[in-house]
PDB file of C-alpha atoms in Angstrom:
ATOM      1  CA  UNK A   8     -58.004   5.820  56.659  1.00  0.00           C
ATOM      2  CA  UNK A   9     -60.004   9.038  56.936  1.00  0.00           C
ATOM      3  CA  UNK A  10     -57.363  10.589  59.160  1.00  0.00           C
ATOM      4  CA  UNK A  11     -54.667   9.639  56.682  1.00  0.00           C
ATOM      5  CA  UNK A  12     -56.556  11.178  53.770  1.00  0.00           C
ATOM      6  CA  UNK A  13     -57.068  14.379  55.714  1.00  0.00           C
ATOM      7  CA  UNK A  14     -53.320  14.604  56.469  1.00  0.00           C
ATOM      8  CA  UNK A  15     -52.556  13.927  52.814  1.00  0.00           C
ATOM      9  CA  UNK A  16     -54.979  16.612  51.750  1.00  0.00           C
ATOM     10  CA  UNK A  17     -53.449  19.100  54.196  1.00  0.00           C
ATOM     11  CA  UNK A  18     -49.898  18.394  52.966  1.00  0.00           C
ATOM     12  CA  UNK A  19     -51.088  18.724  49.327  1.00  0.00           C
ATOM     13  CA  UNK A  20     -52.728  22.029  50.058  1.00  0.00           C
ATOM     14  CA  UNK A  21     -49.551  23.260  51.773  1.00  0.00           C
ATOM     15  CA  UNK A  22     -47.483  22.371  48.771  1.00  0.00           C
ATOM     16  CA  UNK A  23     -50.015  24.061  46.526  1.00  0.00           C
ATOM     17  CA  UNK A  24     -49.975  27.311  48.555  1.00  0.00           C
ATOM     18  CA  UNK A  25     -46.176  27.347  48.462  1.00  0.00           C
ATOM     19  CA  UNK A  26     -46.140  26.670  44.798  1.00  0.00           C
ATOM     20  CA  UNK A  27     -48.570  29.500  44.086  1.00  0.00           C
ATOM     21  CA  UNK A  28     -46.519  31.930  46.235  1.00  0.00           C
ATOM     22  CA  UNK A  29     -43.290  30.926  44.423  1.00  0.00           C
ATOM     23  CA  UNK A  30     -45.049  31.378  41.032  1.00  0.00           C
ATOM     24  CA  UNK A  31     -46.213  34.899  41.977  1.00  0.00           C
ATOM     25  CA  UNK A  32     -42.777  35.874  43.294  1.00  0.00           C
ATOM     26  CA  UNK A  33     -40.950  34.633  40.217  1.00  0.00           C
ATOM     27  CA  UNK A  34     -43.371  36.074  37.644  1.00  0.00           C
ATOM     28  CA  UNK A  35     -42.928  39.502  39.339  1.00  0.00           C
ATOM     29  CA  UNK A  36     -39.178  39.466  38.835  1.00  0.00           C
ATOM     30  CA  UNK A  37     -38.316  41.920  35.989  1.00  0.00           C
ATOM     31  CA  UNK A  38     -36.802  40.150  32.947  1.00  0.00           C
ATOM     32  CA  UNK A  39     -35.939  40.745  29.288  1.00  0.00           C
ATOM     33  CA  UNK A  40     -39.228  39.267  28.092  1.00  0.00           C
ATOM     34  CA  UNK A  41     -41.373  41.489  30.302  1.00  0.00           C
ATOM     35  CA  UNK A  42     -39.246  44.537  29.379  1.00  0.00           C
ATOM     36  CA  UNK A  43     -39.633  43.959  25.624  1.00  0.00           C
ATOM     37  CA  UNK A  44     -43.344  43.059  25.873  1.00  0.00           C
ATOM     38  CA  UNK A  45     -43.994  46.293  27.815  1.00  0.00           C
ATOM     39  CA  UNK A  46     -42.055  48.299  25.275  1.00  0.00           C
ATOM     40  CA  UNK A  47     -43.972  46.775  22.366  1.00  0.00           C
ATOM     41  CA  UNK A  48     -47.245  47.377  24.214  1.00  0.00           C
ATOM     42  CA  UNK A  49     -46.450  51.010  24.712  1.00  0.00           C
ATOM     43  CA  UNK A  50     -44.323  51.969  21.694  1.00  0.00           C
ATOM     44  CA  UNK A  51     -45.058  49.560  18.829  1.00  0.00           C
ATOM     45  CA  UNK A  52     -46.663  52.464  16.891  1.00  0.00           C
ATOM     46  CA  UNK A  53     -43.482  54.463  17.046  1.00  0.00           C
ATOM     47  CA  UNK A  54     -41.084  51.779  15.899  1.00  0.00           C
ATOM     48  CA  UNK A  55     -39.617  52.364  12.393  1.00  0.00           C
ATOM     49  CA  UNK A  56     -36.986  49.579  12.398  1.00  0.00           C
ATOM     50  CA  UNK A  57     -37.654  46.259  14.180  1.00  0.00           C
ATOM     51  CA  UNK A  58     -34.858  43.774  14.950  1.00  0.00           C
ATOM     52  CA  UNK A  59     -35.881  40.153  15.315  1.00  0.00           C
ATOM     53  CA  UNK A  60     -33.963  36.900  15.647  1.00  0.00           C
ATOM     54  CA  UNK A  61     -31.773  34.923  18.129  1.00  0.00           C
ATOM     55  CA  UNK A  62     -28.719  35.785  20.167  1.00  0.00           C
ATOM     56  CA  UNK A  63     -26.834  36.838  17.066  1.00  0.00           C
ATOM     57  CA  UNK A  64     -29.004  39.924  16.776  1.00  0.00           C
ATOM     58  CA  UNK A  65     -29.661  40.167  20.568  1.00  0.00           C
ATOM     59  CA  UNK A  66     -26.023  40.804  21.201  1.00  0.00           C
ATOM     60  CA  UNK A  67     -25.011  41.904  17.703  1.00  0.00           C
ATOM     61  CA  UNK A  68     -27.346  44.808  16.907  1.00  0.00           C
ATOM     62  CA  UNK A  69     -27.571  47.932  19.036  1.00  0.00           C
ATOM     63  CA  UNK A  70     -30.527  50.287  18.208  1.00  0.00           C
ATOM     64  CA  UNK A  71     -28.640  53.318  19.414  1.00  0.00           C
ATOM     65  CA  UNK A  72     -26.553  53.195  16.156  1.00  0.00           C
ATOM     66  CA  UNK A  73     -29.622  53.566  13.936  1.00  0.00           C
ATOM     67  CA  UNK A  74     -30.981  56.831  12.638  1.00  0.00           C
ATOM     68  CA  UNK A  75     -34.491  55.568  12.633  1.00  0.00           C
ATOM     69  CA  UNK A  76     -36.544  54.703  15.767  1.00  0.00           C
ATOM     70  CA  UNK A  77     -35.254  51.172  16.292  1.00  0.00           C
ATOM     71  CA  UNK A  78     -36.141  48.447  18.809  1.00  0.00           C
ATOM     72  CA  UNK A  79     -34.468  45.048  19.242  1.00  0.00           C
ATOM     73  CA  UNK A  80     -37.150  42.411  19.862  1.00  0.00           C
ATOM     74  CA  UNK A  81     -34.832  39.418  19.538  1.00  0.00           C
ATOM     75  CA  UNK A  82     -34.163  36.934  22.336  1.00  0.00           C
ATOM     76  CA  UNK A  83     -31.594  34.176  22.980  1.00  0.00           C
ATOM     77  CA  UNK A  84     -32.531  31.082  20.930  1.00  0.00           C
ATOM     78  CA  UNK A  85     -35.625  32.801  19.424  1.00  0.00           C
ATOM     79  CA  UNK A  86     -36.681  30.884  16.368  1.00  0.00           C
ATOM     80  CA  UNK A  87     -38.493  32.046  13.262  1.00  0.00           C
ATOM     81  CA  UNK A  88     -41.936  30.886  14.469  1.00  0.00           C
ATOM     82  CA  UNK A  89     -41.689  33.295  17.507  1.00  0.00           C
ATOM     83  CA  UNK A  90     -40.303  36.123  15.235  1.00  0.00           C
ATOM     84  CA  UNK A  91     -43.492  35.714  13.131  1.00  0.00           C
ATOM     85  CA  UNK A  92     -45.721  35.444  16.274  1.00  0.00           C
ATOM     86  CA  UNK A  93     -44.345  38.852  17.471  1.00  0.00           C
ATOM     87  CA  UNK A  94     -45.118  40.410  14.053  1.00  0.00           C
ATOM     88  CA  UNK A  95     -48.622  39.061  14.019  1.00  0.00           C
ATOM     89  CA  UNK A  96     -49.357  39.994  17.619  1.00  0.00           C
ATOM     90  CA  UNK A  97     -48.564  43.646  16.956  1.00  0.00           C
ATOM     91  CA  UNK A  98     -49.412  43.919  13.288  1.00  0.00           C
ATOM     92  CA  UNK A  99     -52.152  46.453  13.924  1.00  0.00           C
ATOM     93  CA  UNK A 100     -49.898  48.586  16.131  1.00  0.00           C
ATOM     94  CA  UNK A 101     -46.956  48.840  13.777  1.00  0.00           C
ATOM     95  CA  UNK A 102     -48.212  52.056  12.246  1.00  0.00           C
ATOM     96  CA  UNK A 103     -44.752  53.421  11.313  1.00  0.00           C
ATOM     97  CA  UNK A 104     -42.791  50.244  10.741  1.00  0.00           C
ATOM     98  CA  UNK A 105     -40.547  50.596   7.677  1.00  0.00           C
ATOM     99  CA  UNK A 106     -37.855  48.025   8.065  1.00  0.00           C
ATOM    100  CA  UNK A 107     -37.374  44.544   9.652  1.00  0.00           C
ATOM    101  CA  UNK A 108     -33.913  43.151  10.240  1.00  0.00           C
ATOM    102  CA  UNK A 109     -33.716  39.364  10.602  1.00  0.00           C
ATOM    103  CA  UNK A 110     -30.654  37.110  10.925  1.00  0.00           C
ATOM    104  CA  UNK A 111     -30.366  33.974   8.845  1.00  0.00           C
ATOM    105  CA  UNK A 112     -27.576  32.257  10.735  1.00  0.00           C
ATOM    106  CA  UNK A 113     -26.012  28.889  10.006  1.00  0.00           C
ATOM    107  CA  UNK A 114     -28.577  27.205  12.296  1.00  0.00           C
ATOM    108  CA  UNK A 115     -31.669  29.403  11.800  1.00  0.00           C
ATOM    109  CA  UNK A 116     -33.431  27.236   9.241  1.00  0.00           C
ATOM    110  CA  UNK A 117     -32.991  24.038  11.181  1.00  0.00           C
ATOM    111  CA  UNK A 118     -34.185  24.915  14.665  1.00  0.00           C
ATOM    112  CA  UNK A 119     -37.492  25.220  16.448  1.00  0.00           C
ATOM    113  CA  UNK A 120     -37.369  26.387  20.079  1.00  0.00           C
ATOM    114  CA  UNK A 121     -40.008  23.889  21.075  1.00  0.00           C
ATOM    115  CA  UNK A 122     -37.629  21.049  20.249  1.00  0.00           C
ATOM    116  CA  UNK A 123     -34.303  20.409  21.901  1.00  0.00           C
ATOM    117  CA  UNK A 124     -32.277  21.498  24.899  1.00  0.00           C
ATOM    118  CA  UNK A 125     -33.537  25.131  24.786  1.00  0.00           C
ATOM    119  CA  UNK A 126     -37.276  24.182  24.860  1.00  0.00           C
ATOM    120  CA  UNK A 127     -37.560  25.360  28.492  1.00  0.00           C
ATOM    121  CA  UNK A 128     -37.505  28.925  27.101  1.00  0.00           C
ATOM    122  CA  UNK A 129     -40.908  28.344  25.533  1.00  0.00           C
ATOM    123  CA  UNK A 130     -42.590  29.275  28.831  1.00  0.00           C
ATOM    124  CA  UNK A 131     -41.249  32.829  28.501  1.00  0.00           C
ATOM    125  CA  UNK A 132     -43.396  33.362  25.413  1.00  0.00           C
ATOM    126  CA  UNK A 133     -46.357  31.670  26.952  1.00  0.00           C
ATOM    127  CA  UNK A 134     -46.179  33.543  30.241  1.00  0.00           C
ATOM    128  CA  UNK A 135     -44.843  36.973  29.248  1.00  0.00           C
ATOM    129  CA  UNK A 136     -45.878  37.368  25.654  1.00  0.00           C
ATOM    130  CA  UNK A 137     -49.197  35.558  26.296  1.00  0.00           C
ATOM    131  CA  UNK A 138     -48.656  33.224  23.327  1.00  0.00           C
ATOM    132  CA  UNK A 139     -50.531  29.919  23.594  1.00  0.00           C
ATOM    133  CA  UNK A 140     -48.500  26.765  24.113  1.00  0.00           C
ATOM    134  CA  UNK A 141     -51.009  23.931  23.711  1.00  0.00           C
ATOM    135  CA  UNK A 142     -48.505  21.064  23.879  1.00  0.00           C
ATOM    136  CA  UNK A 143     -47.889  21.343  27.618  1.00  0.00           C
ATOM    137  CA  UNK A 144     -49.406  22.954  30.704  1.00  0.00           C
ATOM    138  CA  UNK A 145     -45.903  23.233  32.135  1.00  0.00           C
ATOM    139  CA  UNK A 146     -45.246  26.098  29.711  1.00  0.00           C
ATOM    140  CA  UNK A 147     -47.751  28.291  31.646  1.00  0.00           C
ATOM    141  CA  UNK A 148     -45.760  28.065  34.895  1.00  0.00           C
ATOM    142  CA  UNK A 149     -42.327  29.099  36.055  1.00  0.00           C
ATOM    143  CA  UNK A 150     -42.456  26.639  38.942  1.00  0.00           C
ATOM    144  CA  UNK A 151     -43.270  23.664  36.673  1.00  0.00           C
ATOM    145  CA  UNK A 152     -40.831  24.695  33.955  1.00  0.00           C
ATOM    146  CA  UNK A 153     -37.653  24.986  36.031  1.00  0.00           C
ATOM    147  CA  UNK A 154     -36.011  22.870  38.787  1.00  0.00           C
ATOM    148  CA  UNK A 155     -36.797  24.032  42.288  1.00  0.00           C
ATOM    149  CA  UNK A 156     -33.119  24.957  42.971  1.00  0.00           C
ATOM    150  CA  UNK A 157     -33.100  27.338  39.991  1.00  0.00           C
ATOM    151  CA  UNK A 158     -36.343  29.035  41.025  1.00  0.00           C
ATOM    152  CA  UNK A 159     -35.116  29.378  44.602  1.00  0.00           C
ATOM    153  CA  UNK A 160     -31.857  30.857  43.442  1.00  0.00           C
ATOM    154  CA  UNK A 161     -33.731  33.438  41.288  1.00  0.00           C
ATOM    155  CA  UNK A 162     -35.889  34.465  44.267  1.00  0.00           C
ATOM    156  CA  UNK A 163     -32.810  34.844  46.535  1.00  0.00           C
ATOM    157  CA  UNK A 164     -30.821  36.807  43.929  1.00  0.00           C
ATOM    158  CA  UNK A 165     -33.664  39.282  43.285  1.00  0.00           C
ATOM    159  CA  UNK A 166     -35.525  39.694  46.558  1.00  0.00           C
ATOM    160  CA  UNK A 167     -32.599  39.302  48.933  1.00  0.00           C
ATOM    161  CA  UNK A 168     -29.531  40.351  46.982  1.00  0.00           C
ATOM    162  CA  UNK A 169     -31.265  42.861  44.692  1.00  0.00           C
ATOM    163  CA  UNK A 170     -29.709  41.401  41.532  1.00  0.00           C
ATOM    164  CA  UNK A 171     -31.677  42.082  38.351  1.00  0.00           C
ATOM    165  CA  UNK A 172     -32.459  39.460  35.658  1.00  0.00           C
ATOM    166  CA  UNK A 173     -32.563  42.108  32.949  1.00  0.00           C
ATOM    167  CA  UNK A 174     -29.623  41.681  30.598  1.00  0.00           C
ATOM    168  CA  UNK A 175     -30.498  44.137  27.874  1.00  0.00           C
ATOM    169  CA  UNK A 176     -30.762  47.896  27.349  1.00  0.00           C
ATOM    170  CA  UNK A 177     -34.038  49.781  27.331  1.00  0.00           C
ATOM    171  CA  UNK A 178     -34.052  49.337  23.459  1.00  0.00           C
ATOM    172  CA  UNK A 179     -33.534  45.548  23.679  1.00  0.00           C
ATOM    173  CA  UNK A 180     -29.832  45.126  22.969  1.00  0.00           C
ATOM    174  CA  UNK A 181     -28.048  42.427  25.023  1.00  0.00           C
ATOM    175  CA  UNK A 182     -25.377  44.104  27.114  1.00  0.00           C
ATOM    176  CA  UNK A 183     -23.759  41.074  28.726  1.00  0.00           C
ATOM    177  CA  UNK A 184     -21.196  40.176  26.042  1.00  0.00           C
ATOM    178  CA  UNK A 185     -18.521  42.742  26.749  1.00  0.00           C
ATOM    179  CA  UNK A 186     -15.077  42.608  25.116  1.00  0.00           C
ATOM    180  CA  UNK A 187     -13.314  42.736  28.463  1.00  0.00           C
ATOM    181  CA  UNK A 188     -14.757  39.340  29.221  1.00  0.00           C
ATOM    182  CA  UNK A 189     -14.194  37.847  25.784  1.00  0.00           C
ATOM    183  CA  UNK A 190     -13.995  34.025  25.599  1.00  0.00           C
ATOM    184  CA  UNK A 191     -11.489  31.759  23.977  1.00  0.00           C
ATOM    185  CA  UNK A 192     -12.097  32.044  20.199  1.00  0.00           C
ATOM    186  CA  UNK A 193     -10.628  28.673  19.397  1.00  0.00           C
ATOM    187  CA  UNK A 194     -12.605  26.567  21.848  1.00  0.00           C
ATOM    188  CA  UNK A 195     -15.827  28.426  21.441  1.00  0.00           C
ATOM    189  CA  UNK A 196     -15.530  28.171  17.661  1.00  0.00           C
ATOM    190  CA  UNK A 197     -15.303  24.430  17.652  1.00  0.00           C
ATOM    191  CA  UNK A 198     -18.032  23.952  20.291  1.00  0.00           C
ATOM    192  CA  UNK A 199     -20.539  26.373  18.710  1.00  0.00           C
ATOM    193  CA  UNK A 200     -20.075  24.885  15.168  1.00  0.00           C
ATOM    194  CA  UNK A 201     -20.673  21.401  16.439  1.00  0.00           C
ATOM    195  CA  UNK A 202     -23.740  22.535  18.446  1.00  0.00           C
ATOM    196  CA  UNK A 203     -25.214  24.340  15.413  1.00  0.00           C
ATOM    197  CA  UNK A 204     -24.618  21.567  12.900  1.00  0.00           C
ATOM    198  CA  UNK A 205     -27.567  19.328  11.960  1.00  0.00           C
ATOM    199  CA  UNK A 206     -26.500  17.777   8.623  1.00  0.00           C
ATOM    200  CA  UNK A 207     -24.219  15.301  10.383  1.00  0.00           C
ATOM    201  CA  UNK A 208     -26.869  14.383  12.945  1.00  0.00           C
ATOM    202  CA  UNK A 209     -28.437  10.930  13.109  1.00  0.00           C
ATOM    203  CA  UNK A 210     -31.722  12.681  13.941  1.00  0.00           C
ATOM    204  CA  UNK A 211     -33.428  13.696  10.713  1.00  0.00           C
ATOM    205  CA  UNK A 212     -36.107  15.787  12.402  1.00  0.00           C
ATOM    206  CA  UNK A 213     -34.283  18.897  11.178  1.00  0.00           C
ATOM    207  CA  UNK A 214     -35.558  18.173   7.672  1.00  0.00           C
ATOM    208  CA  UNK A 215     -39.161  18.684   8.752  1.00  0.00           C
ATOM    209  CA  UNK A 216     -38.162  21.709  10.791  1.00  0.00           C
ATOM    210  CA  UNK A 217     -36.327  23.124   7.717  1.00  0.00           C
ATOM    211  CA  UNK A 218     -39.457  22.930   5.515  1.00  0.00           C
ATOM    212  CA  UNK A 219     -41.581  24.512   8.280  1.00  0.00           C
ATOM    213  CA  UNK A 220     -39.102  27.346   8.661  1.00  0.00           C
ATOM    214  CA  UNK A 221     -39.063  27.993   4.916  1.00  0.00           C
ATOM    215  CA  UNK A 222     -42.827  28.438   5.071  1.00  0.00           C
ATOM    216  CA  UNK A 223     -42.530  30.737   8.034  1.00  0.00           C
ATOM    217  CA  UNK A 224     -39.727  32.804   6.509  1.00  0.00           C
ATOM    218  CA  UNK A 225     -41.827  33.095   3.204  1.00  0.00           C
ATOM    219  CA  UNK A 226     -44.798  34.159   5.204  1.00  0.00           C
ATOM    220  CA  UNK A 227     -42.820  36.863   6.965  1.00  0.00           C
ATOM    221  CA  UNK A 228     -41.454  38.093   3.635  1.00  0.00           C
ATOM    222  CA  UNK A 229     -45.011  38.191   2.289  1.00  0.00           C
ATOM    223  CA  UNK A 230     -46.187  39.943   5.421  1.00  0.00           C
ATOM    224  CA  UNK A 231     -43.574  42.629   4.773  1.00  0.00           C
ATOM    225  CA  UNK A 232     -44.458  42.930   1.095  1.00  0.00           C
ATOM    226  CA  UNK A 233     -48.126  43.381   1.786  1.00  0.00           C
ATOM    227  CA  UNK A 234     -47.330  46.275   4.171  1.00  0.00           C
ATOM    228  CA  UNK A 235     -44.558  47.858   2.114  1.00  0.00           C
ATOM    229  CA  UNK A 236     -42.029  47.056   4.847  1.00  0.00           C
ATOM    230  CA  UNK A 237     -38.433  46.496   3.829  1.00  0.00           C
ATOM    231  CA  UNK A 238     -37.075  43.136   4.910  1.00  0.00           C
ATOM    232  CA  UNK A 239     -33.305  42.871   5.433  1.00  0.00           C
ATOM    233  CA  UNK A 240     -31.949  39.342   5.881  1.00  0.00           C
ATOM    234  CA  UNK A 241     -28.367  38.916   6.960  1.00  0.00           C
ATOM    235  CA  UNK A 242     -26.007  36.116   7.891  1.00  0.00           C
ATOM    236  CA  UNK A 243     -23.939  37.516  10.813  1.00  0.00           C
ATOM    237  CA  UNK A 244     -20.176  37.635  10.883  1.00  0.00           C
ATOM    238  CA  UNK A 245     -18.294  34.879  12.684  1.00  0.00           C
ATOM    239  CA  UNK A 246     -14.695  34.358  13.613  1.00  0.00           C
ATOM    240  CA  UNK A 247     -12.540  31.949  11.534  1.00  0.00           C
ATOM    241  CA  UNK A 248     -12.548  29.166  14.151  1.00  0.00           C
ATOM    242  CA  UNK A 249     -16.298  28.957  13.877  1.00  0.00           C
ATOM    243  CA  UNK A 250     -16.476  29.280  10.088  1.00  0.00           C
ATOM    244  CA  UNK A 251     -13.892  26.540   9.374  1.00  0.00           C
ATOM    245  CA  UNK A 252     -15.793  23.981  11.453  1.00  0.00           C
ATOM    246  CA  UNK A 253     -19.177  24.455   9.686  1.00  0.00           C
ATOM    247  CA  UNK A 254     -20.718  21.759   7.550  1.00  0.00           C
ATOM    248  CA  UNK A 255     -20.347  23.008   3.961  1.00  0.00           C
ATOM    249  CA  UNK A 256     -23.679  21.488   2.790  1.00  0.00           C
ATOM    250  CA  UNK A 257     -25.674  23.075   5.669  1.00  0.00           C
ATOM    251  CA  UNK A 258     -24.030  26.408   5.074  1.00  0.00           C
ATOM    252  CA  UNK A 259     -24.646  26.268   1.355  1.00  0.00           C
ATOM    253  CA  UNK A 260     -28.296  25.377   1.896  1.00  0.00           C
ATOM    254  CA  UNK A 261     -28.675  28.291   4.313  1.00  0.00           C
ATOM    255  CA  UNK A 262     -27.101  30.898   1.978  1.00  0.00           C
ATOM    256  CA  UNK A 263     -28.877  29.651  -1.105  1.00  0.00           C
ATOM    257  CA  UNK A 264     -32.260  29.624   0.660  1.00  0.00           C
ATOM    258  CA  UNK A 265     -31.762  33.186   1.964  1.00  0.00           C
ATOM    259  CA  UNK A 266     -30.841  34.333  -1.560  1.00  0.00           C
ATOM    260  CA  UNK A 267     -33.937  32.654  -3.091  1.00  0.00           C
ATOM    261  CA  UNK A 268     -36.302  34.122  -0.509  1.00  0.00           C
ATOM    262  CA  UNK A 269     -34.793  37.554  -0.931  1.00  0.00           C
ATOM    263  CA  UNK A 270     -34.931  37.436  -4.739  1.00  0.00           C
ATOM    264  CA  UNK A 271     -38.526  36.144  -4.750  1.00  0.00           C
ATOM    265  CA  UNK A 272     -39.798  38.755  -2.378  1.00  0.00           C
ATOM    266  CA  UNK A 273     -37.599  41.701  -3.332  1.00  0.00           C
ATOM    267  CA  UNK A 274     -35.775  41.647   0.005  1.00  0.00           C
ATOM    268  CA  UNK A 275     -32.186  42.470   0.751  1.00  0.00           C
ATOM    269  CA  UNK A 276     -29.828  39.702   1.813  1.00  0.00           C
ATOM    270  CA  UNK A 277     -26.344  40.367   3.262  1.00  0.00           C
ATOM    271  CA  UNK A 278     -23.929  37.530   3.754  1.00  0.00           C
ATOM    272  CA  UNK A 279     -21.561  38.927   6.348  1.00  0.00           C
ATOM    273  CA  UNK A 280     -20.239  35.568   7.567  1.00  0.00           C
ATOM    274  CA  UNK A 281     -16.717  36.200   6.183  1.00  0.00           C
ATOM    275  CA  UNK A 282     -16.823  39.961   6.172  1.00  0.00           C
ATOM    276  CA  UNK A 283     -13.260  41.240   6.380  1.00  0.00           C
ATOM    277  CA  UNK A 284     -14.273  44.395   8.364  1.00  0.00           C
ATOM    278  CA  UNK A 285     -14.536  42.242  11.527  1.00  0.00           C
ATOM    279  CA  UNK A 286     -11.507  41.274  13.584  1.00  0.00           C
ATOM    280  CA  UNK A 287     -10.833  39.165  16.655  1.00  0.00           C
ATOM    281  CA  UNK A 288     -11.386  42.175  18.974  1.00  0.00           C
ATOM    282  CA  UNK A 289     -14.981  42.449  17.624  1.00  0.00           C
ATOM    283  CA  UNK A 290     -15.999  39.107  18.959  1.00  0.00           C
ATOM    284  CA  UNK A 291     -17.097  38.030  22.489  1.00  0.00           C
ATOM    285  CA  UNK A 292     -16.869  34.422  21.386  1.00  0.00           C
ATOM    286  CA  UNK A 293     -16.414  32.826  17.950  1.00  0.00           C
ATOM    287  CA  UNK A 294     -19.986  33.402  16.786  1.00  0.00           C
ATOM    288  CA  UNK A 295     -21.173  36.339  18.940  1.00  0.00           C
ATOM    289  CA  UNK A 296     -20.084  39.948  18.703  1.00  0.00           C
ATOM    290  CA  UNK A 297     -19.007  42.057  21.635  1.00  0.00           C
ATOM    291  CA  UNK A 298     -20.160  45.640  22.108  1.00  0.00           C
ATOM    292  CA  UNK A 299     -17.304  46.726  19.733  1.00  0.00           C
ATOM    293  CA  UNK A 300     -18.500  44.386  16.979  1.00  0.00           C
ATOM    294  CA  UNK A 301     -22.107  45.202  17.660  1.00  0.00           C
ATOM    295  CA  UNK A 302     -21.399  48.892  17.022  1.00  0.00           C
ATOM    296  CA  UNK A 303     -19.797  47.918  13.697  1.00  0.00           C
ATOM    297  CA  UNK A 304     -22.582  45.618  12.544  1.00  0.00           C
ATOM    298  CA  UNK A 305     -25.294  48.061  13.615  1.00  0.00           C
ATOM    299  CA  UNK A 306     -23.659  50.801  11.589  1.00  0.00           C
ATOM    300  CA  UNK A 307     -23.372  48.603   8.559  1.00  0.00           C
ATOM    301  CA  UNK A 308     -27.035  47.660   8.674  1.00  0.00           C
ATOM    302  CA  UNK A 309     -28.104  51.190   9.366  1.00  0.00           C
ATOM    303  CA  UNK A 310     -26.279  52.266   6.254  1.00  0.00           C
ATOM    304  CA  UNK A 311     -28.186  49.708   4.201  1.00  0.00           C
ATOM    305  CA  UNK A 312     -31.469  51.194   5.540  1.00  0.00           C
ATOM    306  CA  UNK A 313     -30.392  54.694   4.588  1.00  0.00           C
TER     307      UNK A 313
END
């Protein structure tokens, strides 16, 4: 029995050593979260315009088209609670912050990253932004958060094939959605609209999330008001195949809520969902802009700041 226990202990220690080595290797791979965290650590006091939000701003707003010193701190699937966390984490460093740009997309008010299929991304905020994630110890580890095959692939791609995980510019704009690789606008429109619709869902948890997000959005607006920072809310443009598949009640709730928050807190709200300045060539897929569309949207928002 003693010999068996010693062997078991030896095997366990071996697995632990391998896991620790894998964790160190993975966490040392450069990624978008580390890049943006480092930029905020070093340059938060220089930023005049801060872009927050999800993939709609990650791919849709390019800081190079702004006259002010602008940084895009958005991430794929980033929800309002993390937008606000970033503001709070650097509030003492934003010495020159004058404007915050935040998307209120069709799905924004009904999602929380910690819930649903994208919850695995929470570990990126815990590990790289050093934000506490009390609900699970798994969120503090790359090895425990992802399947082994995914972690192994990441190690091979970076350390053996020299392929970077960074998918954004030095100013935080997502560069992967290029017009030359544009997706089918019909199929992506239907699929994205269905994925982003909660009002038809049998799961009513979105109602609680909605009320929590209203509180968070109001807190962000108040944060801006107290610091004399201009808050620009916008619903991003989308292609017709996405728009016509949206739930009218969910869309109405989104737009009316954005208008109310803007009116109450003296913010600016731009509903660009059906903006006629955007054409098929501006989209990578039905609800994301390509680099062409991003240049157009960035210019429009910059003009509002001016």
